[in-house]
mmCIF file of C-alpha atoms in Angstrom:
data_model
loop_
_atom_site.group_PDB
_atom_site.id
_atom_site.type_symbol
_atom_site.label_atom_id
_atom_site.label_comp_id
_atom_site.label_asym_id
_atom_site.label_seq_id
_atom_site.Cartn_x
_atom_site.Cartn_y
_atom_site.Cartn_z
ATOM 1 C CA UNK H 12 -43.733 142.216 -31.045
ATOM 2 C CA UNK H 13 -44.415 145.041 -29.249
ATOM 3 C CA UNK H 14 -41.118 147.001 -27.288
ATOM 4 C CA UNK H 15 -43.011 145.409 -23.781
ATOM 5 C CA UNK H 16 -43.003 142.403 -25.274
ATOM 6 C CA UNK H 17 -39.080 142.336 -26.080
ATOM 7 C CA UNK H 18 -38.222 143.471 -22.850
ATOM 8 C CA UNK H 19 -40.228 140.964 -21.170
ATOM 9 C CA UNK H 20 -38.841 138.174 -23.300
ATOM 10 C CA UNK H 21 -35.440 139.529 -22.620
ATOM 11 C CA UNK H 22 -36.185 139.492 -18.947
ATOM 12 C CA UNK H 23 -37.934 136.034 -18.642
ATOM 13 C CA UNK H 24 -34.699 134.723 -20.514
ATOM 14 C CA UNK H 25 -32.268 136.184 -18.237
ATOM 15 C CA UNK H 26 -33.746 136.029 -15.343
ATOM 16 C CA UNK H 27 -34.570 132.284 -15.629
ATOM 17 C CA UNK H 28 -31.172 131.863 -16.617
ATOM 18 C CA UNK H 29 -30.111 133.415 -13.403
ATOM 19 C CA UNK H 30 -32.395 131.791 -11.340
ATOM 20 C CA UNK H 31 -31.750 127.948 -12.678
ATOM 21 C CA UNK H 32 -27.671 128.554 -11.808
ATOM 22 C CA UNK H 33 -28.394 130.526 -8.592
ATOM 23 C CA UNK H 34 -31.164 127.860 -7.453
ATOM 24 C CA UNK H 35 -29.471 124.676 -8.669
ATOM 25 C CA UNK H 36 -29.684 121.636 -6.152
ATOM 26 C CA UNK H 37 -25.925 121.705 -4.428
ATOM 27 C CA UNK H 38 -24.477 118.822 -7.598
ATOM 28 C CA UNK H 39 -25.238 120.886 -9.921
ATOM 29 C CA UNK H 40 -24.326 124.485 -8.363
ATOM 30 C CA UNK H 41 -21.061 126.348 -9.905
ATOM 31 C CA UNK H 42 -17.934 126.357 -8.018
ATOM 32 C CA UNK H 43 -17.882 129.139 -5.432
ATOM 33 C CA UNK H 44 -16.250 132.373 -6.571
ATOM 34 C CA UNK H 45 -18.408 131.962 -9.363
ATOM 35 C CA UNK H 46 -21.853 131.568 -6.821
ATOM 36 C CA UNK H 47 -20.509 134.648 -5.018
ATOM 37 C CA UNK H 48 -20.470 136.953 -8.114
ATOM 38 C CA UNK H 49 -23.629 135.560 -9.539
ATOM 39 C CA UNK H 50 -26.479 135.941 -6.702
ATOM 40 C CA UNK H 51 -26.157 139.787 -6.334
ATOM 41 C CA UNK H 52 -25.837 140.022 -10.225
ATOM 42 C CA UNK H 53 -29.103 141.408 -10.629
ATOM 43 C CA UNK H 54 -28.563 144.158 -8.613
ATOM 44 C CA UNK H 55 -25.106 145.136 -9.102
ATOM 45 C CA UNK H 56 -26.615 145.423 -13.083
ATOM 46 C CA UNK H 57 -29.246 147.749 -11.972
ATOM 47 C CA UNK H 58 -26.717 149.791 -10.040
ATOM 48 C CA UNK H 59 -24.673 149.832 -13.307
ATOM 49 C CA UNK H 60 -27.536 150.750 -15.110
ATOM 50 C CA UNK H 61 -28.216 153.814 -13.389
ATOM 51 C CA UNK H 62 -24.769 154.598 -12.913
ATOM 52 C CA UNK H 63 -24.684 154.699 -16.601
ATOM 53 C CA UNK H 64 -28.490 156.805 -16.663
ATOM 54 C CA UNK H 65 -26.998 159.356 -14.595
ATOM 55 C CA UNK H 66 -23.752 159.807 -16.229
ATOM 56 C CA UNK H 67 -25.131 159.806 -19.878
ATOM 57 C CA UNK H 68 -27.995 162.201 -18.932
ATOM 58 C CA UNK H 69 -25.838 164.583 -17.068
ATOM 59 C CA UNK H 70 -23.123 164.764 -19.957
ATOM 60 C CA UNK H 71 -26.299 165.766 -22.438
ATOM 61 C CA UNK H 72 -27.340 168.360 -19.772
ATOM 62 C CA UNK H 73 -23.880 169.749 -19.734
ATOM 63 C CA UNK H 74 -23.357 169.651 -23.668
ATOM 64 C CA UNK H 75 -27.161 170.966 -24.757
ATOM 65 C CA UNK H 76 -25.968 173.918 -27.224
ATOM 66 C CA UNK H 77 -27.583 177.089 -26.414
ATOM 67 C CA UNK H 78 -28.143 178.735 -30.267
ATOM 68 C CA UNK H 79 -27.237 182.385 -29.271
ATOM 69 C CA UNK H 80 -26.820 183.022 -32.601
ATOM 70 C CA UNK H 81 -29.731 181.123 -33.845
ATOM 71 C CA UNK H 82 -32.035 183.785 -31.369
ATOM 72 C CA UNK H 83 -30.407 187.148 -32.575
ATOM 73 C CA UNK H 84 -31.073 186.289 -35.899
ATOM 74 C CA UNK H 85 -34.429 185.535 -35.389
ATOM 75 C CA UNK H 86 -34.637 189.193 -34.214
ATOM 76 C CA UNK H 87 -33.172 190.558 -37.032
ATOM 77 C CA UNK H 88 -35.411 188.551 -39.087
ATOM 78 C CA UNK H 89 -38.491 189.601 -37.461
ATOM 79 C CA UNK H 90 -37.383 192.798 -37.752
ATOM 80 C CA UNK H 91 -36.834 192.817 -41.410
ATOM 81 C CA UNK H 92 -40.376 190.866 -41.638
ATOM 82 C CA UNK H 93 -42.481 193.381 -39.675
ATOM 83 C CA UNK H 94 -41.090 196.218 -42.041
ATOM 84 C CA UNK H 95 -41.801 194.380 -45.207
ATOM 85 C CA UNK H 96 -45.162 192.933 -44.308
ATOM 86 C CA UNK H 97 -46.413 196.721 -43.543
ATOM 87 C CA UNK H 98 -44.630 197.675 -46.836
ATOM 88 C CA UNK H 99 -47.191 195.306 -48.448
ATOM 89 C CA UNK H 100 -50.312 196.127 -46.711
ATOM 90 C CA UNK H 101 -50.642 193.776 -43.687
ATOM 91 C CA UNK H 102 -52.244 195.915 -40.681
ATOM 92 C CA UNK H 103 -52.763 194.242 -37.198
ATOM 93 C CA UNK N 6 -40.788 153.994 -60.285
ATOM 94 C CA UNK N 7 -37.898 155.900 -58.174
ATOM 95 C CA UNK N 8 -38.866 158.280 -55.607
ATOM 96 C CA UNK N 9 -38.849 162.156 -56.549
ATOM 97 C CA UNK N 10 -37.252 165.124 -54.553
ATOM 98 C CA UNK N 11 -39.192 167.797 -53.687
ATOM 99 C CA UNK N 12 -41.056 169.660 -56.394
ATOM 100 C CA UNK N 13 -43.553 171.519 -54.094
ATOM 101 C CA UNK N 14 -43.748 171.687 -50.618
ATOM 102 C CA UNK N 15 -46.776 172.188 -48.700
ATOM 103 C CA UNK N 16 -46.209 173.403 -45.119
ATOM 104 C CA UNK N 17 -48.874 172.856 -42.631
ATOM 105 C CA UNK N 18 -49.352 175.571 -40.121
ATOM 106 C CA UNK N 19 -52.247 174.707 -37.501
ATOM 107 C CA UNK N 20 -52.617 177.407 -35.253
ATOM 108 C CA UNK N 21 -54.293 178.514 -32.131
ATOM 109 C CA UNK N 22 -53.983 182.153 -31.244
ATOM 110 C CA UNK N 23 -50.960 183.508 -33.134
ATOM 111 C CA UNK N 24 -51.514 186.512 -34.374
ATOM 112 C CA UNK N 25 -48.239 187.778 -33.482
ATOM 113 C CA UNK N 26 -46.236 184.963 -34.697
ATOM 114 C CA UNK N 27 -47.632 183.761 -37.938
ATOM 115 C CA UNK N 28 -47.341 186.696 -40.543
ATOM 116 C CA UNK N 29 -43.740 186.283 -39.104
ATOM 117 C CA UNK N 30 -43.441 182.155 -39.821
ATOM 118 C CA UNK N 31 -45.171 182.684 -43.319
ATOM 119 C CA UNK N 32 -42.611 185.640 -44.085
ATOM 120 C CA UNK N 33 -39.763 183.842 -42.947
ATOM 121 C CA UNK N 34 -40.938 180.422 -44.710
ATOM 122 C CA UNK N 35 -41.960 182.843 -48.330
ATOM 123 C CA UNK N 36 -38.544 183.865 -48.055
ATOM 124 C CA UNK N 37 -36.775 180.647 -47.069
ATOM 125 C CA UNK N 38 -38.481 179.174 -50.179
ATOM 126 C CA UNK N 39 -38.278 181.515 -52.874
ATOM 127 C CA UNK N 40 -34.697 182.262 -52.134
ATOM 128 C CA UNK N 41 -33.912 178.795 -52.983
ATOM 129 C CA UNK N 42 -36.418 178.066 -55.446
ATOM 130 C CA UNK N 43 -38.602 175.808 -54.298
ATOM 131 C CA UNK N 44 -42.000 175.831 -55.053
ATOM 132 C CA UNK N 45 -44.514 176.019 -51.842
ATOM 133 C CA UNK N 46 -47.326 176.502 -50.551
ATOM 134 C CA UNK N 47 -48.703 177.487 -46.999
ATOM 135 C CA UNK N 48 -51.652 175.712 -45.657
ATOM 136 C CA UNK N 49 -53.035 177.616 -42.218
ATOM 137 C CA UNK N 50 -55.844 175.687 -40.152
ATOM 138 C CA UNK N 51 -57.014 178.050 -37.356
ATOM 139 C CA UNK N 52 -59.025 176.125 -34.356
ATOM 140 C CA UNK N 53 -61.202 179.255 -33.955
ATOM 141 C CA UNK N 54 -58.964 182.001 -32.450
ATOM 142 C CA UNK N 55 -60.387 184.069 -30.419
ATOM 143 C CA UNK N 56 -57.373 186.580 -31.074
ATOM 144 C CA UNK N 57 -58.344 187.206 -34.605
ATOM 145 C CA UNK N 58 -55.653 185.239 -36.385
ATOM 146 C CA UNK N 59 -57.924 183.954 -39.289
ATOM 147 C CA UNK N 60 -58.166 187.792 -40.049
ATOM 148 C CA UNK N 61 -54.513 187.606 -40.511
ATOM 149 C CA UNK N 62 -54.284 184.776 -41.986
ATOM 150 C CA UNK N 63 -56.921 186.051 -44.823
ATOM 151 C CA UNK N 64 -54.682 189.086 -45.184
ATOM 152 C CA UNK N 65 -51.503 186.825 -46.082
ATOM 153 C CA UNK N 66 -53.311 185.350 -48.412
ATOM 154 C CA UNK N 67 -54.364 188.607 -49.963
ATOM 155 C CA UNK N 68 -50.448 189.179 -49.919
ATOM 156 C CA UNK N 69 -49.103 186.192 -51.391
ATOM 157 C CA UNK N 70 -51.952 184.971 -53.785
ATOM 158 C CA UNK N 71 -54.060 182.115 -53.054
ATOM 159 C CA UNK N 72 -51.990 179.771 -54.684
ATOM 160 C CA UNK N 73 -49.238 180.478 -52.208
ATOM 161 C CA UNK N 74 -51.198 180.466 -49.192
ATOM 162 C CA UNK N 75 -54.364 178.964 -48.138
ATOM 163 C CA UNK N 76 -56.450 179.520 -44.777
ATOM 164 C CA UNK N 77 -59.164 177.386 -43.451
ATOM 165 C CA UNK N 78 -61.028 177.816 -40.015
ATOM 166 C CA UNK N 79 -61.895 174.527 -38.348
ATOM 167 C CA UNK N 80 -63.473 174.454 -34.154
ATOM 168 C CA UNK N 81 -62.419 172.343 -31.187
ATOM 169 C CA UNK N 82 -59.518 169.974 -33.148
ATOM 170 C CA UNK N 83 -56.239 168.419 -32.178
ATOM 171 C CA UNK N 84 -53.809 168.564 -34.310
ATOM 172 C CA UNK N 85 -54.353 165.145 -36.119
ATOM 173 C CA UNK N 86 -57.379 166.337 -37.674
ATOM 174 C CA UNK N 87 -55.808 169.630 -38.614
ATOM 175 C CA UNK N 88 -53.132 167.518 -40.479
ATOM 176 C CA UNK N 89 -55.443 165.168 -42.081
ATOM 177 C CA UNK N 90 -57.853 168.510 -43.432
ATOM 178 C CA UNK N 91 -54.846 170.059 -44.451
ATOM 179 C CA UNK N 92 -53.349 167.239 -46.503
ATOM 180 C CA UNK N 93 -56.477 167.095 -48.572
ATOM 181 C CA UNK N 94 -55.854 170.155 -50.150
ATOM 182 C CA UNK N 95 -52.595 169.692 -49.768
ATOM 183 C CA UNK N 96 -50.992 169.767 -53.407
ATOM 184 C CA UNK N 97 -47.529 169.713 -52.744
ATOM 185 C CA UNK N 98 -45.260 166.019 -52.823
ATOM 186 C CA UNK N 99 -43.629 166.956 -49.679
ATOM 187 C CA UNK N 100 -45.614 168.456 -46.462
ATOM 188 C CA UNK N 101 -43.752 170.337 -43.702
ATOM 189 C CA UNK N 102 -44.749 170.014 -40.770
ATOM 190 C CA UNK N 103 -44.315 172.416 -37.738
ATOM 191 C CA UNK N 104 -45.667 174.871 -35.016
ATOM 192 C CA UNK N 105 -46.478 178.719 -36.219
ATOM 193 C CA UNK N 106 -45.064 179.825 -32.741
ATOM 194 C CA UNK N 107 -42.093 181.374 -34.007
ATOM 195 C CA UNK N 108 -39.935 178.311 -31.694
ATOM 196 C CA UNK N 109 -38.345 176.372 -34.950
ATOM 197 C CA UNK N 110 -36.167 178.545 -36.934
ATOM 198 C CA UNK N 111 -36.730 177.903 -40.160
ATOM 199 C CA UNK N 112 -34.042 176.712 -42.004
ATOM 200 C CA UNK N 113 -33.472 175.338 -45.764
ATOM 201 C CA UNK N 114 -31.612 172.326 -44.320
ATOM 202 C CA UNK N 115 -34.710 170.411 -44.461
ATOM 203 C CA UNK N 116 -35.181 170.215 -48.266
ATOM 204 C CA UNK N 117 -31.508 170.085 -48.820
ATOM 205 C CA UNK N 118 -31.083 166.976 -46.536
ATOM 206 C CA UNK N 119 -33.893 165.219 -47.723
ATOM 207 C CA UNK N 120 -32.402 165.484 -51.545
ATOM 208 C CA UNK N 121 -29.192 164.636 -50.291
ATOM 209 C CA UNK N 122 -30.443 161.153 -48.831
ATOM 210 C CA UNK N 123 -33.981 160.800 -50.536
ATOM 211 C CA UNK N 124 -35.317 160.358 -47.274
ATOM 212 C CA UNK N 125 -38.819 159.434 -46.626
ATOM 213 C CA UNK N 126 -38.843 161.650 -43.703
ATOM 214 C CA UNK N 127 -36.498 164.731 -42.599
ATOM 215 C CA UNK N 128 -36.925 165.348 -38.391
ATOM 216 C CA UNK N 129 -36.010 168.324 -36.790
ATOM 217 C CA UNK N 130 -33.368 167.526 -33.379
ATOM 218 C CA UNK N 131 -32.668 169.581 -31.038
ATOM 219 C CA UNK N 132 -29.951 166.944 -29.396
ATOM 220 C CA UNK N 133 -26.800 166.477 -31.940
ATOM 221 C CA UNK N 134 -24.966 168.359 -34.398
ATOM 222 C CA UNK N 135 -25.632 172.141 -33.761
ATOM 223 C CA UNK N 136 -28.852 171.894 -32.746
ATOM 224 C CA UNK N 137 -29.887 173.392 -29.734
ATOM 225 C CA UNK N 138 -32.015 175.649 -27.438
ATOM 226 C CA UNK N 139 -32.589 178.756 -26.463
ATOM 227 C CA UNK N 140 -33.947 180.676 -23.434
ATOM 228 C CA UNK N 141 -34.109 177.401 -21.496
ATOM 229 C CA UNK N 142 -33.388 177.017 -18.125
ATOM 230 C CA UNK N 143 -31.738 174.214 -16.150
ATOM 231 C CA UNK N 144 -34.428 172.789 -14.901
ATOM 232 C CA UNK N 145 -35.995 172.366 -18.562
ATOM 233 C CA UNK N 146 -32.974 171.077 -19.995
ATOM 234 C CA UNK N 147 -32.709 168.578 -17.629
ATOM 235 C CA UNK N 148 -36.179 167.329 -18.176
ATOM 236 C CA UNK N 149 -35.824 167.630 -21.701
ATOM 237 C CA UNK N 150 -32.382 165.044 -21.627
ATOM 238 C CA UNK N 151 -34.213 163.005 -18.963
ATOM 239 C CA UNK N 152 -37.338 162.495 -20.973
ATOM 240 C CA UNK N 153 -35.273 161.953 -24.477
ATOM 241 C CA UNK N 154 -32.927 159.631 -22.365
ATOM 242 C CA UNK N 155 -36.040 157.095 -21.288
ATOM 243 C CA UNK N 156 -37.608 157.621 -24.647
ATOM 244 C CA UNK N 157 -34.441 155.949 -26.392
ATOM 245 C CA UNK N 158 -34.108 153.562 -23.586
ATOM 246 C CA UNK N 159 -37.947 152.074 -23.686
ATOM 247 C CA UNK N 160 -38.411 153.143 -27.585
ATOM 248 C CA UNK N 161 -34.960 152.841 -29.522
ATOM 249 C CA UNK N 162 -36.510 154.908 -32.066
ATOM 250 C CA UNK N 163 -33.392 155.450 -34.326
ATOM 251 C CA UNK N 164 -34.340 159.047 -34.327
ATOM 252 C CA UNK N 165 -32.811 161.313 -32.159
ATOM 253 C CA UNK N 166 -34.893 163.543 -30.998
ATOM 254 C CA UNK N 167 -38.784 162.241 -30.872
ATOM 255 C CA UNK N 168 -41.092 165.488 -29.506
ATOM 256 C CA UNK N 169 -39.545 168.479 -31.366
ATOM 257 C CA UNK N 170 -42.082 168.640 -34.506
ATOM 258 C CA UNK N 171 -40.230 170.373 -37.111
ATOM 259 C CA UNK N 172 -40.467 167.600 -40.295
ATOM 260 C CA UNK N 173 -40.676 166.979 -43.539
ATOM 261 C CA UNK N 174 -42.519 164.039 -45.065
ATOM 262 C CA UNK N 175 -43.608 162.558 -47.971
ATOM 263 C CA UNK N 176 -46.706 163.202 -48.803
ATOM 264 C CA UNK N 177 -47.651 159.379 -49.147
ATOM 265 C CA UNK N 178 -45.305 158.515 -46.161
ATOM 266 C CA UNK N 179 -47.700 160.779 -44.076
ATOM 267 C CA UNK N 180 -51.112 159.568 -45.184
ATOM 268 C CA UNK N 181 -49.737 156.245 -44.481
ATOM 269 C CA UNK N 182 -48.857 157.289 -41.217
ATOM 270 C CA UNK N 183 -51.393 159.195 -40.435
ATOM 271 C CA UNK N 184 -53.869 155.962 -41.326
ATOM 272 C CA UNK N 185 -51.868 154.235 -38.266
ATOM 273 C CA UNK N 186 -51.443 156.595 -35.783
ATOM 274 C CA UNK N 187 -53.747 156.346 -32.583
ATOM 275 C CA UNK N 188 -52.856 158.776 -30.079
ATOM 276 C CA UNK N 189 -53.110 162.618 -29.354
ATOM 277 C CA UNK N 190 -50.665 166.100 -29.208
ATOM 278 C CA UNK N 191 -47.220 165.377 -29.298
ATOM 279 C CA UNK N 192 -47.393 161.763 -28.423
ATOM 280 C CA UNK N 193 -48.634 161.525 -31.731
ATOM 281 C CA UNK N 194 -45.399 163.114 -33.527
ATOM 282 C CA UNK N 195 -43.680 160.531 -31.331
ATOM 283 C CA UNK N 196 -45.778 158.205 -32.594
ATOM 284 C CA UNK N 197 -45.218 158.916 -36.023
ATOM 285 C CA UNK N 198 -41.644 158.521 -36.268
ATOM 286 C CA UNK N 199 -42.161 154.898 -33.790
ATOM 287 C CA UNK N 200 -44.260 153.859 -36.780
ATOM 288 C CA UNK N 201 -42.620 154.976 -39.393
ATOM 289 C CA UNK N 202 -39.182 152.873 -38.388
ATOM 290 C CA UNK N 203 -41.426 150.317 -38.424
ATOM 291 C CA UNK N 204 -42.936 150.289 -41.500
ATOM 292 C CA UNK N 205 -39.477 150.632 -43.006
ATOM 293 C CA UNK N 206 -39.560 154.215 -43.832
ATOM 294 C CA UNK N 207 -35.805 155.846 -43.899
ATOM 295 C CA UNK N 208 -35.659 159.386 -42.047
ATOM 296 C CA UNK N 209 -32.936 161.599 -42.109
ATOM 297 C CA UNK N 210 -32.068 164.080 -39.421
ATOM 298 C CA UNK N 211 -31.448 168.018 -39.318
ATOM 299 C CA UNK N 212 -30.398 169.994 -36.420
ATOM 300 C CA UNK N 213 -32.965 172.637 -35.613
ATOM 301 C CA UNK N 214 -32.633 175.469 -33.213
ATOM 302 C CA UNK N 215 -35.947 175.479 -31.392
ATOM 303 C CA UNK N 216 -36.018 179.194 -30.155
ATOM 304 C CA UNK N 217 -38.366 179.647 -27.420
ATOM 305 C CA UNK N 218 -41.522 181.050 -28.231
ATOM 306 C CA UNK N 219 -41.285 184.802 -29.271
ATOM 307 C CA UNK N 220 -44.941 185.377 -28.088
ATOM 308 C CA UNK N 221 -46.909 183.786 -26.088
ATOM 309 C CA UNK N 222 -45.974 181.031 -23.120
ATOM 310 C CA UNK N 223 -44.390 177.910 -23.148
ATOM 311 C CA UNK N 224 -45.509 175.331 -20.890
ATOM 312 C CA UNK N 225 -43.704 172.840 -18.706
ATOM 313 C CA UNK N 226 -45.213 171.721 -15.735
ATOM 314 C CA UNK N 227 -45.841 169.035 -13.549
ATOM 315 C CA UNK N 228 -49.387 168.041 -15.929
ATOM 316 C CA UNK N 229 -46.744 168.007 -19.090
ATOM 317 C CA UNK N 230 -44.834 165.260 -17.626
ATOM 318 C CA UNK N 231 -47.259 163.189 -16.348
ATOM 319 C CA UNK N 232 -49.136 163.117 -19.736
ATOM 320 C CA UNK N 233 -45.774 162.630 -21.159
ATOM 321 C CA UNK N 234 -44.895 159.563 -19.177
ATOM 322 C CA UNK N 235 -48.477 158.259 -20.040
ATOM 323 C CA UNK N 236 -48.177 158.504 -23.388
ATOM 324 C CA UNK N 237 -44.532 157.082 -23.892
ATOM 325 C CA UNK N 238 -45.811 154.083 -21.244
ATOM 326 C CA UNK N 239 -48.864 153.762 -23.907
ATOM 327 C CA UNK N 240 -46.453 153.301 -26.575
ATOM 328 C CA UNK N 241 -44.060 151.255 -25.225
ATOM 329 C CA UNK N 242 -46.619 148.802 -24.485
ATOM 330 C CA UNK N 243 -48.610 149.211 -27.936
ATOM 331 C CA UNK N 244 -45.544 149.684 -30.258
#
């Protein structure tokens, strides 16, 4: 199955889930607290969601390593390659 | 039969005007591998410069010997069919791929890693250990994170970092994948690793420092992203 296909299973299940309890002729409905937390679900999940998106893609921003290091040695090696290659007979 | 570790590595360099950069990538990489021991070879498919870098490439091999390094000339490819020519006279039982533009820094860790785990595949990330970036703004770190981020979210690839393309593979793993893989440019190193979870495959990870470009201009604009999003839509519905 593709990754579409999961999240649309995932969704149908959940959200039909939802929907039965949240539509349920009044016998059948859950007691009230529980009818109060349940009908905005769905969005209070997507708020979550990004909540989480945000805070998860800003700590990654804030922690990306910059390879200083890395960079000056590159120099150095380029450096060292440029004399060597015109040691063995490379001409641009 | 159990797998074997490395015995010769064939690195495939396609380039597209990089003259400046790849007598420095085939130094580095000479050195890299003969320092350690490993046997290698350097595959180079130009797309037609117009800059004159088959001329260079022809004098490496003059250099090295033509058993080290090999350069073809192909016109108007993507990188898929540079891969697939280049594995064809490819002699090596593991192929390296990456970009001759001087942005990976080439590192050992690769062949190492991949003996340590007997992975399938080794991937380059720029996102954990002490990997990183250099000479990136805000702005390109940001969409870098925000791109990985919705990549994990819609893919779950179990790799961590999907678009750098600094690997090591196989060399049956790779014609394997290369047999399934549809799409084009980077979407199809993303691809790749998708696939390759799929097909049960076991990669192993390396951080890389992805030094940007010596020579030459990177590109990140508002076309990247949108062909980005496309492509990561395409295989979130196909995948």
């Amino acid at each position: 199955m593709t990754k579409l296909g999961q999240w649309l299973c995932g969704l149908a299940l959940l959200g039909s889930a939802w929907a039965a309890l949240a539509l349920a002729p009044p016998e059948l409905q859950p007691p009230a607290p529980v009818r109060q937390a349940l009908l905005p679900l769905p969005f209070y999940l997507l708020v979550a969601f990004g909540c989480y998106s945000l805070a998860t893609v800003g700590y990654r921003l804030a922690t990306f390593n910059d390879c200083e290091e890395a960079a000056a040695e590159l120099q150095e090696h380029i450096k060292a390659a440029r004399a060597d290659l015109h040691r063995r007979g490379l001409r641009l | 039969m159990a797998a074997r570790g490395p015995e010769r590595v064939s690195v495939l360099l396609p380039t597209y005007n990089e003259r400046d950069n790849l007598p420095l990538v085939v130094w580095l990489l000479a050195r890299t591998f003969s320092e350690s021991g490993i046997d290698f070879e350097i595959i180079i498919i130009d797309d037609g410069s117009p800059d004159g870098t088959q001329e260079i490439a022809q004098q490496l091999e003059k250099i090295y010997g033509s058993d080290k390094i090999v350069s073809w000339s192909l016109f108007l490819f993507s990188s898929g069919t540079a891969y697939i020519h280049g594995m064809k006279y490819a002699t090596g039982n593991f192929i390296v791929i990456m970009d001759a533009d001087l942005s990976h820094h080439v590192r050992l860790l690769y062949v190492l890693k991949q003996k340590e785990g007997n992975f399938d595949i080794v991937s380059g990330t720029r996102y954990k250990g002490n990997g990183g970036v250099y000479g990136w703004d805000l702005k390109r770190k940001l969409i870098s994170r925000g791109a990985n981020f919705l990549t994990q979210v819609l893919l779950r690839p179990g790799a961590s970092d999907l678009t750098g393309s600094f690997r090591l593979y196989r060399k049956e793993v790779l014609q394997k994948l290369m047999e399934k893989c549809v799409s084009k440019g980077y979407v199809f190193q993303m691809e790749m690793i998708v696939r390759a979870r799929q097909l049960g495959y076991t990669i192993g990870e390396v951080p890389i420092s992805f030094v940007d470009r010596v020579y030459g201009e990177s590109k990140l604009g508002g076309n990247e992203i949108v062909s980005f999003l496309k492509g990561l839509l395409t295989l979130f519905a196909t995948t």
